[in-house]
CSV table of C-alpha atoms in Angstrom, one decimal:
chain,number,residue,atom,x,y,z
A,542,ALA,CA,-19.1,-2.4,26.0
A,543,ASP,CA,-17.4,-5.1,28.2
A,544,GLU,CA,-18.3,-2.8,31.4
A,545,ILE,CA,-21.8,-2.6,30.2
A,546,ALA,CA,-22.1,-6.2,29.9
A,547,SER,CA,-20.8,-6.7,33.3
A,548,ARG,CA,-23.3,-4.3,34.8
A,549,ALA,CA,-26.0,-6.2,33.0
A,550,GLY,CA,-24.9,-9.4,34.8
A,551,ILE,CA,-23.1,-11.2,32.0
A,552,SER,CA,-20.3,-13.2,33.5
A,553,ALA,CA,-16.6,-12.6,32.7
A,554,GLN,CA,-16.4,-16.2,31.3
A,555,SER,CA,-19.7,-16.3,29.5
A,556,GLU,CA,-19.5,-18.0,26.4
A,557,PHE,CA,-20.9,-15.1,24.6
A,558,ARG,CA,-18.1,-12.8,26.1
A,559,LEU,CA,-15.3,-15.0,25.3
A,560,ARG,CA,-16.4,-15.6,21.7
A,561,SER,CA,-17.0,-12.2,21.1
A,562,GLY,CA,-13.6,-11.5,22.6
A,563,ILE,CA,-11.9,-13.9,20.2
A,564,LEU,CA,-13.9,-12.3,17.1
A,565,TYR,CA,-12.7,-8.8,18.2
A,566,ALA,CA,-9.0,-9.7,18.5
A,567,LEU,CA,-9.2,-11.2,15.1
A,568,SER,CA,-11.1,-8.1,13.8
A,569,THR,CA,-8.3,-5.9,15.3
A,570,ALA,CA,-5.5,-7.7,13.8
A,571,LEU,CA,-7.3,-7.2,10.5
A,572,GLY,CA,-7.5,-3.6,10.8
A,573,GLU,CA,-3.7,-3.4,11.9
A,574,GLY,CA,-2.6,-5.1,8.5
A,575,SER,CA,-2.8,-9.1,9.4
A,576,SER,CA,-5.2,-11.2,7.2
A,577,TYR,CA,-4.7,-14.0,9.6
A,578,LEU,CA,-3.3,-14.6,13.0
A,579,PRO,CA,-1.3,-17.9,14.2
A,580,ARG,CA,-3.4,-19.9,16.4
A,581,PRO,CA,-1.3,-19.3,19.5
A,582,GLU,CA,-0.9,-15.6,18.8
A,583,LEU,CA,-4.8,-15.3,18.6
A,584,LEU,CA,-5.4,-17.0,21.9
A,585,GLN,CA,-2.8,-14.9,23.6
A,586,LYS,CA,-4.3,-11.6,22.3
A,587,ALA,CA,-7.9,-12.6,23.1
A,588,ALA,CA,-6.8,-13.6,26.6
A,589,ALA,CA,-5.0,-10.3,27.3
A,590,LEU,CA,-7.9,-8.6,26.0
A,591,LEU,CA,-10.5,-10.6,28.1
A,592,GLN,CA,-8.1,-10.9,31.1
A,593,VAL,CA,-8.7,-14.6,31.3
A,594,PRO,CA,-6.4,-17.8,30.8
A,595,ALA,CA,-5.8,-18.6,27.1
A,596,GLU,CA,-6.6,-22.2,28.0
A,597,ILE,CA,-10.2,-21.7,28.5
A,598,LEU,CA,-10.4,-20.0,25.1
A,599,GLU,CA,-9.4,-23.3,23.2
A,600,ILE,CA,-12.9,-24.7,23.1
A,601,HIS,CA,-14.4,-21.5,22.1
A,602,LEU,CA,-12.2,-20.9,19.3
A,603,ASP,CA,-12.7,-24.6,18.0
A,604,ASN,CA,-16.6,-24.0,18.3
A,605,LEU,CA,-16.2,-20.8,16.4
A,606,ALA,CA,-14.5,-22.7,13.6
A,607,VAL,CA,-17.3,-25.5,13.9
A,608,ASP,CA,-19.7,-22.6,13.4
A,609,ARG,CA,-17.8,-21.2,10.5
A,610,LEU,CA,-17.3,-17.8,12.2
A,611,VAL,CA,-13.7,-18.1,11.8
A,612,ARG,CA,-11.7,-20.2,9.2
A,613,VAL,CA,-8.8,-22.4,9.8
A,614,ARG,CA,-5.8,-23.2,7.4
A,615,ARG,CA,-2.8,-25.4,8.2
A,616,LYS,CA,0.5,-24.6,6.6
A,617,GLY,CA,3.0,-26.9,7.6
A,618,GLU,CA,3.2,-26.8,11.3
A,619,GLU,CA,1.4,-23.5,11.7
A,620,VAL,CA,-2.3,-23.1,12.3
A,621,GLN,CA,-3.6,-20.0,10.7
A,622,ILE,CA,-6.9,-18.5,12.1
A,623,TYR,CA,-8.9,-16.2,9.4
A,624,SER,CA,-11.9,-14.0,10.0
A,625,THR,CA,-14.6,-15.1,7.6
A,626,GLN,CA,-14.3,-11.7,5.5
A,627,ALA,CA,-10.6,-12.2,5.1
A,628,TRP,CA,-10.9,-15.7,4.1
A,629,HIS,CA,-13.5,-15.1,1.7
A,630,GLU,CA,-11.6,-12.2,0.1
A,631,GLU,CA,-8.3,-14.3,-0.2
A,632,GLN,CA,-10.2,-17.1,-2.0
A,633,GLN,CA,-12.0,-14.6,-4.4
A,634,ILE,CA,-8.6,-13.0,-5.2
A,635,ALA,CA,-7.0,-16.5,-5.8
A,636,GLY,CA,-10.0,-17.4,-8.1
A,637,MET,CA,-10.1,-14.3,-10.2
A,638,LEU,CA,-6.4,-14.2,-10.8
A,639,ALA,CA,-6.7,-18.1,-11.9
A,640,ASP,CA,-9.3,-16.9,-14.4
A,641,LEU,CA,-7.3,-14.1,-15.6
A,642,GLU,CA,-4.3,-16.2,-15.9
A,643,THR,CA,-6.1,-18.7,-18.0
A,644,ALA,CA,-7.8,-16.5,-20.4
A,645,PRO,CA,-5.6,-15.6,-23.5
A,646,ALA,CA,-4.8,-12.0,-23.8
A,647,HIS,CA,-5.4,-10.3,-27.2
A,648,ARG,CA,-2.2,-10.5,-29.4
A,649,GLY,CA,-1.0,-8.3,-32.3
A,650,SER,CA,-0.4,-9.6,-35.8
A,651,ARG,CA,3.4,-9.6,-35.3
A,652,LYS,CA,5.9,-11.2,-33.3
A,653,PRO,CA,6.6,-9.6,-30.0
A,654,GLU,CA,10.5,-9.6,-30.5
A,655,GLU,CA,9.9,-7.8,-34.1
A,656,VAL,CA,8.1,-5.1,-32.6
A,657,LEU,CA,10.4,-4.5,-29.6
A,658,ARG,CA,13.3,-4.4,-32.0
A,659,GLU,CA,11.8,-1.9,-34.1
A,660,LEU,CA,10.6,0.1,-31.0
A,661,GLU,CA,14.2,0.1,-29.7
A,662,THR,CA,15.6,1.4,-32.9
A,663,GLU,CA,12.9,4.2,-33.5
A,664,GLU,CA,13.1,5.4,-30.0
A,665,ASN,CA,16.6,4.9,-29.4
A,666,ILE,CA,16.0,2.7,-26.1
A,667,GLU,CA,18.5,0.7,-24.3
A,668,LEU,CA,17.3,-2.1,-22.4
A,669,ASP,CA,19.0,-4.8,-20.4
A,670,ASP,CA,18.0,-8.4,-20.6
A,671,LEU,CA,15.6,-8.4,-17.8
A,672,GLN,CA,13.7,-5.4,-18.9
A,673,ARG,CA,13.3,-6.8,-22.5
A,674,GLN,CA,12.2,-10.1,-20.9
A,675,ALA,CA,9.5,-8.0,-19.0
A,676,VAL,CA,8.5,-6.2,-22.1
A,677,LEU,CA,8.0,-9.4,-24.1
A,678,LEU,CA,6.2,-11.2,-21.4
A,679,ALA,CA,3.8,-8.2,-21.0
A,680,ALA,CA,3.1,-8.5,-24.7
A,681,GLU,CA,2.2,-12.1,-24.7
A,682,HIS,CA,0.7,-13.1,-21.3
A,683,SER,CA,-2.1,-12.2,-19.1
A,684,ILE,CA,-0.4,-11.5,-15.9
A,685,LEU,CA,3.0,-10.2,-15.2
A,686,ILE,CA,4.7,-8.9,-12.0
A,687,ILE,CA,7.6,-6.7,-12.1
A,688,SER,CA,9.6,-6.0,-9.1
A,689,GLY,CA,13.0,-4.1,-8.4
A,690,GLY,CA,14.5,-1.8,-5.9
A,691,PRO,CA,15.1,1.8,-6.4
A,692,GLY,CA,17.1,2.6,-9.6
A,693,THR,CA,16.7,-0.7,-11.2
A,694,GLY,CA,14.8,0.6,-14.2
A,695,LYS,CA,11.1,-0.1,-13.4
A,696,THR,CA,10.0,3.2,-14.9
A,697,THR,CA,11.9,2.8,-18.1
A,698,THR,CA,10.3,-0.8,-18.3
A,699,ILE,CA,6.7,0.3,-17.9
A,700,ASN,CA,7.2,3.3,-20.4
A,701,THR,CA,8.9,0.6,-23.0
A,702,ILE,CA,5.6,-1.4,-22.3
A,703,ILE,CA,3.4,1.4,-22.9
A,704,GLN,CA,5.1,2.4,-26.2
A,705,TYR,CA,4.9,-1.2,-27.3
A,706,PHE,CA,1.0,-1.1,-26.5
A,707,ASP,CA,0.9,2.1,-28.6
A,708,LYS,CA,2.4,0.6,-31.5
A,709,GLU,CA,0.0,-2.3,-31.3
A,710,ASN,CA,-2.9,-0.2,-31.0
A,711,LEU,CA,-3.9,-1.6,-27.6
A,712,GLU,CA,-5.9,0.4,-25.2
A,713,TYR,CA,-4.6,0.6,-21.4
A,714,LEU,CA,-5.3,2.1,-18.0
A,715,LEU,CA,-2.6,3.3,-15.5
A,716,ALA,CA,-3.2,3.5,-11.9
A,717,ALA,CA,-1.7,3.6,-8.5
A,718,PRO,CA,-2.9,3.3,-4.7
A,719,THR,CA,-2.3,6.7,-3.8
A,720,GLY,CA,-2.7,10.1,-5.4
A,721,ARG,CA,1.0,10.8,-4.9
A,722,ALA,CA,2.0,7.7,-6.6
A,723,ALA,CA,-0.5,8.4,-9.4
A,724,LYS,CA,0.9,11.7,-9.9
A,725,ARG,CA,4.5,10.3,-10.1
A,726,MET,CA,3.3,7.7,-12.7
A,727,THR,CA,1.6,10.6,-14.8
A,728,GLU,CA,4.9,12.5,-14.8
A,729,ALA,CA,7.2,9.4,-15.5
A,730,THR,CA,5.0,8.2,-18.2
A,731,GLY,CA,3.6,11.3,-20.0
A,732,CYS,CA,0.1,9.4,-19.8
A,733,GLU,CA,-2.7,9.8,-17.4
A,734,ALA,CA,-2.6,7.7,-14.3
A,735,MET,CA,-5.3,7.8,-11.5
A,736,THR,CA,-5.8,6.3,-8.1
A,737,ILE,CA,-7.2,2.7,-8.1
A,738,HIS,CA,-10.0,4.1,-6.3
A,739,ARG,CA,-10.9,6.6,-8.9
A,740,LEU,CA,-10.3,4.0,-11.6
A,741,LEU,CA,-13.0,1.9,-9.9
A,742,GLY,CA,-15.4,4.9,-9.6
A,743,VAL,CA,-15.8,5.2,-5.8
A,744,ARG,CA,-18.7,6.9,-4.5
A,745,ALA,CA,-20.0,7.8,-1.1
A,746,VAL,CA,-23.8,7.5,-0.1
A,747,MET,CA,-24.8,10.3,2.5
A,748,GLU,CA,-27.0,9.4,5.5
A,749,GLU,CA,-29.7,11.4,3.9
A,750,GLU,CA,-29.7,9.4,0.8
A,751,ASP,CA,-30.0,6.1,2.7
A,752,ASP,CA,-32.0,5.7,5.9
A,753,THR,CA,-29.7,2.6,6.9
A,754,LEU,CA,-26.6,4.0,8.7
A,755,LEU,CA,-24.0,1.3,8.4
A,756,PRO,CA,-21.6,0.7,11.3
A,757,GLY,CA,-18.3,2.7,10.8
A,758,SER,CA,-20.0,5.7,9.2
A,759,ALA,CA,-18.1,8.8,9.4
A,760,ALA,CA,-19.2,12.5,9.6
A,761,ASP,CA,-17.6,15.2,7.6
A,762,ASP,CA,-17.4,18.8,9.1
A,763,ARG,CA,-20.7,19.8,8.3
A,764,GLY,CA,-22.3,17.1,10.4
A,765,GLU,CA,-23.3,15.2,7.3
A,766,ASN,CA,-22.9,11.2,7.7
A,767,ILE,CA,-21.6,9.0,5.1
A,768,ALA,CA,-23.5,5.9,5.4
A,769,TYR,CA,-21.2,3.9,3.1
A,770,SER,CA,-19.0,3.9,-0.2
A,771,PHE,CA,-18.9,1.5,-3.0
A,772,PHE,CA,-17.4,1.3,-6.3
A,773,GLU,CA,-19.2,1.8,-9.5
A,774,LYS,CA,-16.9,-0.7,-11.5
A,775,GLY,CA,-17.3,-4.3,-10.9
A,776,LYS,CA,-18.3,-7.6,-12.4
A,777,ASP,CA,-21.6,-6.0,-14.1
A,778,ASP,CA,-19.6,-2.9,-15.3
A,779,PRO,CA,-16.0,-4.0,-15.9
A,780,LEU,CA,-13.1,-1.7,-16.9
A,781,LYS,CA,-12.9,-1.6,-20.7
A,782,ALA,CA,-9.1,-2.1,-21.5
A,783,ASP,CA,-6.7,-4.3,-23.4
A,784,ALA,CA,-4.1,-3.9,-20.5
A,785,ILE,CA,-3.9,-2.3,-17.0
A,786,ILE,CA,-0.7,-1.4,-15.2
A,787,ILE,CA,-0.8,-0.8,-11.6
A,788,ASP,CA,2.3,0.7,-9.8
A,789,GLU,CA,3.3,0.8,-6.5
A,790,MET,CA,1.7,-2.7,-5.8
A,791,SER,CA,3.3,-3.1,-2.5
A,792,MET,CA,0.9,-0.4,-1.1
A,793,VAL,CA,-2.3,-2.2,-2.3
A,794,ASP,CA,-4.0,-4.2,0.6
A,795,MET,CA,-6.3,-7.4,0.0
A,796,HIS,CA,-9.7,-5.3,0.3
A,797,LEU,CA,-8.7,-2.9,-2.5
A,798,PHE,CA,-7.2,-5.7,-4.6
A,799,CYS,CA,-10.2,-7.8,-4.4
A,800,SER,CA,-12.3,-5.0,-5.4
A,801,PHE,CA,-10.1,-4.3,-8.3
A,802,LEU,CA,-10.1,-7.9,-9.6
A,803,ARG,CA,-13.9,-7.9,-9.6
A,804,ALA,CA,-13.7,-5.2,-12.3
A,805,VAL,CA,-11.2,-6.7,-14.5
A,806,GLU,CA,-12.4,-8.8,-17.3
A,807,PRO,CA,-10.7,-12.0,-18.4
A,808,GLY,CA,-8.7,-11.3,-21.4
A,809,THR,CA,-7.4,-8.3,-20.1
A,810,ARG,CA,-3.6,-8.1,-19.6
A,811,LEU,CA,-2.7,-7.2,-15.8
A,812,ILE,CA,0.6,-5.8,-15.1
A,813,LEU,CA,1.7,-5.3,-11.5
A,814,VAL,CA,4.8,-3.3,-10.7
A,815,GLY,CA,6.5,-2.5,-7.4
A,816,ASP,CA,9.3,-3.2,-4.8
A,817,VAL,CA,8.6,-6.2,-2.9
A,818,ASN,CA,11.2,-5.1,-0.4
A,819,GLN,CA,9.1,-2.0,0.7
A,820,LEU,CA,7.0,-2.0,3.8
A,821,PRO,CA,3.7,-4.0,3.1
A,822,SER,CA,0.3,-2.1,2.8
A,823,VAL,CA,-1.3,-0.5,5.9
A,824,GLY,CA,-4.3,-2.7,5.2
A,825,PRO,CA,-4.3,-6.4,5.6
A,826,GLY,CA,-2.3,-8.7,3.3
A,827,LYS,CA,1.2,-8.5,1.7
A,828,ILE,CA,-0.3,-8.9,-1.9
A,829,LEU,CA,2.8,-8.3,-4.0
A,830,HIS,CA,5.0,-10.3,-1.7
A,831,ASP,CA,2.6,-13.3,-1.6
A,832,LEU,CA,2.0,-13.3,-5.2
A,833,ILE,CA,5.8,-13.5,-5.8
A,834,GLU,CA,6.2,-16.2,-3.4
A,835,SER,CA,3.2,-18.2,-4.7
A,836,GLY,CA,5.4,-18.8,-7.9
A,837,ALA,CA,2.2,-19.2,-9.8
A,838,PHE,CA,2.7,-15.9,-12.0
A,839,ARG,CA,5.3,-14.9,-14.4
A,840,THR,CA,7.6,-12.4,-12.4
A,841,VAL,CA,10.6,-10.3,-13.5
A,842,MET,CA,13.1,-9.3,-10.7
A,843,LEU,CA,15.0,-6.3,-12.2
A,844,ARG,CA,18.4,-6.4,-10.2
A,845,LYS,CA,20.9,-4.1,-12.3
A,846,ILE,CA,21.2,-0.6,-10.9
A,847,PHE,CA,21.8,1.6,-13.5
A,848,ARG,CA,24.5,4.3,-13.7
A,849,GLN,CA,22.3,7.6,-13.1
A,850,ALA,CA,20.8,5.8,-10.1
A,851,LEU,CA,24.2,4.9,-8.5
A,852,GLU,CA,24.9,8.8,-8.3
A,853,SER,CA,22.2,8.9,-5.5
A,854,ASP,CA,23.6,7.6,-2.2
A,855,ILE,CA,20.1,7.0,-0.9
A,856,ILE,CA,19.7,4.3,-3.7
A,857,THR,CA,23.1,2.8,-3.1
A,858,ASN,CA,22.6,2.4,0.5
A,859,ALA,CA,19.2,1.0,0.0
A,860,HIS,CA,20.6,-1.8,-1.8
A,861,ARG,CA,23.3,-2.2,0.8
A,862,ILE,CA,21.0,-2.5,3.6
A,863,LEU,CA,19.1,-5.0,1.5
A,864,ASN,CA,22.5,-7.0,0.8
A,865,GLY,CA,23.2,-7.0,4.6
A,866,GLU,CA,25.9,-4.2,4.2
A,867,THR,CA,26.6,-1.2,6.3
A,868,PRO,CA,25.5,2.2,4.7
A,869,LEU,CA,28.0,4.6,3.6
A,870,ILE,CA,27.8,7.5,5.6
A,871,SER,CA,29.6,10.5,4.6
A,872,ASN,CA,28.5,14.1,4.8
A,873,LYS,CA,30.2,15.0,1.3
A,874,SER,CA,27.2,12.9,0.0
A,875,LYS,CA,24.7,14.7,-2.1
A,876,ASP,CA,21.6,13.3,-0.6
A,877,PHE,CA,22.5,11.1,2.2
A,878,PHE,CA,23.7,12.7,5.5
A,879,PHE,CA,24.1,11.7,9.3
A,880,LEU,CA,24.1,14.7,11.7
A,881,GLU,CA,24.6,13.3,15.1
A,882,ARG,CA,22.8,15.4,18.0
A,883,ASP,CA,22.1,14.3,21.5
A,884,SER,CA,20.2,17.5,22.8
A,885,VAL,CA,16.4,17.8,22.3
A,886,PRO,CA,16.6,21.4,21.9
A,887,VAL,CA,19.5,21.3,19.5
A,888,ILE,CA,17.6,18.6,17.6
A,889,TYR,CA,14.6,20.9,17.4
A,890,LYS,CA,16.7,24.0,16.3
A,891,HIS,CA,18.6,22.1,13.8
A,892,THR,CA,15.3,20.2,12.3
A,893,VAL,CA,13.8,23.4,11.9
A,894,GLU,CA,16.8,25.0,10.0
A,895,LEU,CA,17.2,22.1,7.8
A,896,MET,CA,13.5,22.5,6.6
A,897,ARG,CA,13.2,26.1,6.5
A,898,ASP,CA,16.6,27.3,5.4
A,899,MET,CA,19.0,24.7,4.2
A,900,LEU,CA,17.1,21.8,2.4
A,901,PRO,CA,14.8,23.9,0.3
A,902,ARG,CA,17.6,25.4,-1.3
A,903,TYR,CA,19.8,22.6,-1.5
A,904,VAL,CA,17.4,20.2,-3.1
A,905,ASN,CA,15.1,22.9,-4.9
A,906,ALA,CA,12.0,22.0,-2.6
A,907,GLY,CA,9.3,23.7,-0.5
A,908,VAL,CA,8.9,23.1,3.1
A,909,THR,CA,5.8,21.0,2.5
A,910,ASP,CA,7.8,18.6,0.3
A,911,ILE,CA,9.9,17.7,3.2
A,912,GLN,CA,8.8,15.0,5.4
A,913,VAL,CA,10.3,14.3,9.0
A,914,LEU,CA,10.1,10.6,10.4
A,915,THR,CA,10.3,9.6,14.0
A,916,PRO,CA,10.1,6.1,15.4
A,917,MET,CA,7.7,6.9,18.3
A,918,ARG,CA,4.6,8.8,19.0
A,919,LYS,CA,5.0,10.0,22.5
A,920,GLY,CA,8.2,11.6,24.1
A,921,PRO,CA,10.1,14.9,23.4
A,922,LEU,CA,11.2,13.7,20.0
A,923,GLY,CA,8.0,11.9,19.2
A,924,VAL,CA,5.2,12.7,16.5
A,925,ILE,CA,3.1,14.9,19.1
A,926,LYS,CA,5.8,17.2,20.4
A,927,LEU,CA,7.6,17.2,16.9
A,928,ASN,CA,4.6,18.4,15.3
A,929,GLU,CA,4.0,21.1,17.9
A,930,ALA,CA,7.4,22.3,17.6
A,931,LEU,CA,7.4,22.5,13.8
A,932,GLN,CA,4.1,24.0,13.6
A,933,SER,CA,5.1,26.8,16.0
A,934,VAL,CA,7.8,27.9,13.7
A,935,LEU,CA,6.7,26.9,10.2
A,936,ASN,CA,3.1,28.0,10.6
A,937,PRO,CA,2.6,30.2,13.6
A,938,PRO,CA,-0.9,31.3,14.3
A,939,ALA,CA,-2.1,34.5,12.6
A,940,ALA,CA,-5.2,36.6,12.5
A,941,ASN,CA,-5.9,35.6,8.8
A,942,LYS,CA,-5.6,31.8,9.6
A,943,ASN,CA,-8.6,29.7,10.6
A,944,GLU,CA,-7.6,26.8,13.2
A,945,VAL,CA,-9.8,24.2,15.0
A,946,ILE,CA,-8.8,21.8,18.0
A,947,ARG,CA,-9.5,18.1,17.8
A,948,HIS,CA,-8.2,15.6,20.4
A,949,GLU,CA,-6.1,18.3,21.9
A,950,VAL,CA,-4.4,18.7,18.5
A,951,THR,CA,-4.4,22.2,16.9
A,952,PHE,CA,-5.0,22.1,13.2
A,953,ARG,CA,-4.3,25.5,11.4
A,954,GLU,CA,-4.9,26.4,8.0
A,955,GLY,CA,-1.5,25.9,6.1
A,956,ASP,CA,-0.6,22.9,8.1
A,957,LYS,CA,0.7,19.8,6.3
A,958,VAL,CA,-1.8,17.1,7.2
A,959,MET,CA,-1.3,13.2,6.5
A,960,GLN,CA,-4.2,10.9,6.6
A,961,ILE,CA,-2.9,7.7,8.0
A,962,ARG,CA,-6.1,5.6,8.3
């Protein structure tokens, strides 16, 4: 687009180009997971994009703020620049959470302590003090955040809350941001959990159903265009439940959370569960982290690592890393190993052997249940080359397998595919 504008006679330092470049840099940051950029960083990114000195962009950024095409927030010494979309979503999230927090949640006829004691006796449940606190807060208040690392009893706490709601005849919904997380939640609780998108009733409108094709539309393999998608549930058709429990909240971005909150009626209990120390969502915002840091909502941080979890060196080392300690590395471990190799062909060979022969027997898993991670995309040990090497051995071409080439990548029937956007 910049090249076309140049051919059309638009100057490299025209106001239109410079303002557009600033907005584009901000939009790109939003797509990369940042709900805002500090002013110096935005100017630096826009200057690199436009290939102009950052100083000449100062006045144009100020004018964009005057025109309310960007929003400015000052937090201490930092000046934060938001896109209008991110600003409005953040304000809406704050307002909707405030409405939920102040609305009284439906309470049962008995004291929560009495119900919980009865439940612990009947179901032979052993909770630590923080877990008990979480259950009682979930019973009495509209919004509760539960966070804790692996092995700290989040699942046990969720199950006890569910049993409490069952005992009080309260209706509840369970959801998580991804299909895998929803499946795990279903398996762990014995109750149906679904993705947040499914909970909200996501629907896609095809191009032939709507003459207006919006920017960013996609095409499926049949050549049909998706004009846009929307959620059926919202303010006019809210979710009907006394309580909603969302697991894996660290993966929820601000777009999805804002859409979700629009469908939650005041008076509904909202219980948000996750590990604040996990990587934040791919989309913009650090919702779980920011909710906890705000101090505006009741939060229980589960800290005790239970005995069963201590048997896993993965969990033990995760907590050691969080505490600034060196991980324990021993090839006598059941689930945490370090195999040092410095030759690319040897690494290929041993990776294949681990995936195909050794790990499936050792951990009782199939090849598709094993994930290989690498810190780079290019290079002999990057994502591209590793995928080619693993595919050639684990899913070689065959006459009965369909395959298609897209962007110089061969996708073959039987491949394990990850959607990362």
